[in-house]
mmCIF file of C-alpha atoms and ligand atoms in Angstrom:
data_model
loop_
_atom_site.group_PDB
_atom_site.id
_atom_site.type_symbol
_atom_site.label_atom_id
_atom_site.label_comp_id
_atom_site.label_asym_id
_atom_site.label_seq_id
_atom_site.Cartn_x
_atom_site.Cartn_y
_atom_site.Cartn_z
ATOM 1 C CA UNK A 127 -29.580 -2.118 -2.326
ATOM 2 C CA UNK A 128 -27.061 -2.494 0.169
ATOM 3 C CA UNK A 129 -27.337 -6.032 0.489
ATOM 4 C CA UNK A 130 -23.697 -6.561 -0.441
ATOM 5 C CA UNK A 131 -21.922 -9.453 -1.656
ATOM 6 C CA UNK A 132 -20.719 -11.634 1.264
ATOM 7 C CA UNK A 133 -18.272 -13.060 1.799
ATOM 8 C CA UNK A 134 -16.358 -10.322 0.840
ATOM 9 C CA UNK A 135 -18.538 -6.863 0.291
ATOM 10 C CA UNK A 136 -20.350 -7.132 3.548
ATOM 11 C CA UNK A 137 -24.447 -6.477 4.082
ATOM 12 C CA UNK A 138 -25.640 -2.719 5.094
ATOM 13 C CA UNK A 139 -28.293 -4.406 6.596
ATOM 14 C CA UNK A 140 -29.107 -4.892 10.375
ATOM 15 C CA UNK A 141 -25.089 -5.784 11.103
ATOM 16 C CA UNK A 142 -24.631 -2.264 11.431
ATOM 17 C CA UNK A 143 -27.109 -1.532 13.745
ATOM 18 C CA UNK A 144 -25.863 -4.415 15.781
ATOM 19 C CA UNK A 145 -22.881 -2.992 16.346
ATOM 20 C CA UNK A 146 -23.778 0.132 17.596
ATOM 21 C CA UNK A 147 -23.843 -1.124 20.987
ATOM 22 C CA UNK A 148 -20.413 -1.413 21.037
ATOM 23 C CA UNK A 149 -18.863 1.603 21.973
ATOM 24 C CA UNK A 150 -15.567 0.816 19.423
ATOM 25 C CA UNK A 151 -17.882 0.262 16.018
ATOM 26 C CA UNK A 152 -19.284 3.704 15.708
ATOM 27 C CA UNK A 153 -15.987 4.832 14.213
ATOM 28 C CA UNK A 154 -15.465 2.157 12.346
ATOM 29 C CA UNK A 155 -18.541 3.258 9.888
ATOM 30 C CA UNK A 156 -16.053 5.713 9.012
ATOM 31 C CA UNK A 157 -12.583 3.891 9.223
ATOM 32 C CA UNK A 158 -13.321 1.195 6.700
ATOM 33 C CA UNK A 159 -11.469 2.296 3.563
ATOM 34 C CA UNK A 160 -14.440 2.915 1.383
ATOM 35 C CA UNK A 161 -15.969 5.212 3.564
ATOM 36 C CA UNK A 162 -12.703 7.167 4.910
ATOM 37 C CA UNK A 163 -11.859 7.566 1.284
ATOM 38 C CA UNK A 164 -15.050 8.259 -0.368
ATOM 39 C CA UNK A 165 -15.190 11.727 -1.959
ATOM 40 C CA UNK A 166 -17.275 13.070 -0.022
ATOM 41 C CA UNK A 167 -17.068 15.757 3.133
ATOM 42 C CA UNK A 168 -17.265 14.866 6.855
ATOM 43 C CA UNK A 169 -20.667 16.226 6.983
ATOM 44 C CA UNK A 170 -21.534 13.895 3.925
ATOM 45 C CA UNK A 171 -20.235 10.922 5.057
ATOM 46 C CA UNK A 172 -21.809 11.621 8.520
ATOM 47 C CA UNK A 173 -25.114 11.866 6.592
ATOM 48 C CA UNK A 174 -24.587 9.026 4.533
ATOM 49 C CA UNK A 175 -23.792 6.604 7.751
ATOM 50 C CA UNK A 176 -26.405 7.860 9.708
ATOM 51 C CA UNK A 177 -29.251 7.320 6.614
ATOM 52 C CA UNK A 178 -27.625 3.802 6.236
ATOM 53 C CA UNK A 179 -28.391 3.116 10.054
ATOM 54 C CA UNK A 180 -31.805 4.317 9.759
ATOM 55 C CA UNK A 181 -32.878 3.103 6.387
ATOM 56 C CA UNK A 182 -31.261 -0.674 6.839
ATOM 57 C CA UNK A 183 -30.601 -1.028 10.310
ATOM 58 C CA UNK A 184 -33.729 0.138 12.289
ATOM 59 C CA UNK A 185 -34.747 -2.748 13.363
ATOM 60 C CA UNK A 186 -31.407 -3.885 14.868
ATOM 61 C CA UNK A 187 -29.771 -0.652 16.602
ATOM 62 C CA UNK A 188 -29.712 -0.450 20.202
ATOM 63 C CA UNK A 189 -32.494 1.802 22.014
ATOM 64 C CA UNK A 190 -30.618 4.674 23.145
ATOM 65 C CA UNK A 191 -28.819 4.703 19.745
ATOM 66 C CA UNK A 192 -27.381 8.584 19.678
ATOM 67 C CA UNK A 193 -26.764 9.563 16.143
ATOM 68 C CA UNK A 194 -23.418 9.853 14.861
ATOM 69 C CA UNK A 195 -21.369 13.660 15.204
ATOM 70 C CA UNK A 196 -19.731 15.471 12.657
ATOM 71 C CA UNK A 197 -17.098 15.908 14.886
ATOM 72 C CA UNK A 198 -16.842 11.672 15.766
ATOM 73 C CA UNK A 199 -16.913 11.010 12.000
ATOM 74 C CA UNK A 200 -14.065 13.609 10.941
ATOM 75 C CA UNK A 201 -11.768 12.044 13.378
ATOM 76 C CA UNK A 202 -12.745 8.675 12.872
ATOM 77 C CA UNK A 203 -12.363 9.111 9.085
ATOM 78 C CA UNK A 204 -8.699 10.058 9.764
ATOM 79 C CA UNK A 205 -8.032 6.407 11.370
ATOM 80 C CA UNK A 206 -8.311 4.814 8.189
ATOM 81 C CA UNK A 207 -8.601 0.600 8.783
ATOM 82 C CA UNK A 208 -5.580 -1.483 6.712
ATOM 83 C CA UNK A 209 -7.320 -4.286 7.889
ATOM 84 C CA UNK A 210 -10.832 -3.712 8.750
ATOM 85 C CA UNK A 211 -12.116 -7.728 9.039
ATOM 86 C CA UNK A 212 -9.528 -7.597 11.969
ATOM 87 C CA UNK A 213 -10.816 -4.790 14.035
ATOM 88 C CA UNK A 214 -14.533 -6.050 13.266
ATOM 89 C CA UNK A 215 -13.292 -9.118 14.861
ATOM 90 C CA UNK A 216 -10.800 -7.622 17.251
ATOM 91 C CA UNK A 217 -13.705 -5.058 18.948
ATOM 92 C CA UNK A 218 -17.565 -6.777 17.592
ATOM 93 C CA UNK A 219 -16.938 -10.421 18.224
ATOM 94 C CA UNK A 220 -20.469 -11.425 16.756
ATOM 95 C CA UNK A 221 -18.006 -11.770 13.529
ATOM 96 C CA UNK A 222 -20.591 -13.042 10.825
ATOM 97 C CA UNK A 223 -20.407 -12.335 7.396
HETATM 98 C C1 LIG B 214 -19.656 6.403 0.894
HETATM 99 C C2 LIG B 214 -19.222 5.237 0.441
HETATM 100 C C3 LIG B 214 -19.157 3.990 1.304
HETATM 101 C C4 LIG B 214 -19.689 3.746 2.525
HETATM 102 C C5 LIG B 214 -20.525 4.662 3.419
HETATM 103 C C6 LIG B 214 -19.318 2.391 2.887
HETATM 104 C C7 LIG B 214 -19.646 1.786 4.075
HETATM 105 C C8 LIG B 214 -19.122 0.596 4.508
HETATM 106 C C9 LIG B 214 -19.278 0.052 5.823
HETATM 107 C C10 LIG B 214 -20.075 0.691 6.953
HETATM 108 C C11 LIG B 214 -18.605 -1.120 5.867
HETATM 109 C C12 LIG B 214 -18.485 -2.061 7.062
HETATM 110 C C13 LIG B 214 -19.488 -3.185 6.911
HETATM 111 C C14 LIG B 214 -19.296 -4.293 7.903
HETATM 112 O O1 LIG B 214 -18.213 -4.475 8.475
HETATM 113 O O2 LIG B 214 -20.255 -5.032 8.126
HETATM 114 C C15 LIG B 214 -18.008 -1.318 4.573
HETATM 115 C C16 LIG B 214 -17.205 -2.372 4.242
HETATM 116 C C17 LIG B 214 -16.717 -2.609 2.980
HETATM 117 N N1 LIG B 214 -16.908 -1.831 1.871
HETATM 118 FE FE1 LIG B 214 -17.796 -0.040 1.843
HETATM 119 N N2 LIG B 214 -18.580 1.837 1.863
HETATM 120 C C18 LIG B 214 -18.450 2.778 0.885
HETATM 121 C C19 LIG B 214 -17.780 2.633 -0.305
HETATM 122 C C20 LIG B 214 -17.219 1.463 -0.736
HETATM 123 C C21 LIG B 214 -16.620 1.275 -2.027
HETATM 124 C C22 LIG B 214 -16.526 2.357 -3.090
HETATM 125 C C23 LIG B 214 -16.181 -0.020 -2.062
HETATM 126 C C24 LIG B 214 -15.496 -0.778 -3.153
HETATM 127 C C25 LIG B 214 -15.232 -0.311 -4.334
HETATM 128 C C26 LIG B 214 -16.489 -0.630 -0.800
HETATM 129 C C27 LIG B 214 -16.185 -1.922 -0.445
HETATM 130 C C28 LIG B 214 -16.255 -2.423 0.831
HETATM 131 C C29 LIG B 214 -15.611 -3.647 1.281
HETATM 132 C C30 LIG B 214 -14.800 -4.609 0.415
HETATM 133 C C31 LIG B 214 -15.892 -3.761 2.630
HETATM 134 C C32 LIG B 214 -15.411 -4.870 3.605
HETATM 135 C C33 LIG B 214 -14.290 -4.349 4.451
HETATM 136 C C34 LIG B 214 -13.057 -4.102 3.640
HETATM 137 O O3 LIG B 214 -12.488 -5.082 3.124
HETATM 138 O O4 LIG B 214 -12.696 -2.917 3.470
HETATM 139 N N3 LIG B 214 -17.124 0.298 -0.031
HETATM 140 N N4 LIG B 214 -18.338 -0.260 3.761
#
């Protein structure tokens, strides 16, 4: 599950966790259209990222990892991405899909 469908459905696994250690990626969980429109609440979705980051990603996120906040997520969620393969490249240069 999760594994995706490169090149375009991305992995779940350990990318994510990756790019926690840049500052710029933690909203982008929530910016990338699937997420910002998924019917779901802001506490959902905040659930739902931080279960994907601990159930695929482990491994990969940084040590002082701090979960992700309601609050983050709700205004991240708002910032919806039109083009999220540029940001990913714009602000995580480890581009690798
Ligand atoms: C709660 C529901 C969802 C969550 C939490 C979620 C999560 C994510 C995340 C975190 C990424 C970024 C992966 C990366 O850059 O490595 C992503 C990308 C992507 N997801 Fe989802 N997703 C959801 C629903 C969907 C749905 C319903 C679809 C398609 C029907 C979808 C299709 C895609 C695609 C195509 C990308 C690549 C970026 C883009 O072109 O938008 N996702 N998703």
């Amino acid at each position: 599950m999760g594994e995706g469908k490169p090149p375009n459905v991305p992995t779940l696994h350990d990318e994510l966790g990756k790019m926690m250690s840049v500052n710029a990626m933690r909203g982008y969980l929530a910016r990338v259209p699937g997420s910002a429109h998924a019917p779901i609440s802001n506490s959902e979705l905040t659930e739902v990222l931080n279960w994907l980051l601990a159930e695929f990603n482990a491994e990969t996120l940084p040590k002082n990892f701090k979960k992700l906040t309601v609050g983050e997520v709700t205004e991240a969620r708002t910032q919806i991405l039109a083009n999220p393969n540029q940001y990913r490249e714009d602000h995580w240069k480890a581009y690798e899909f």
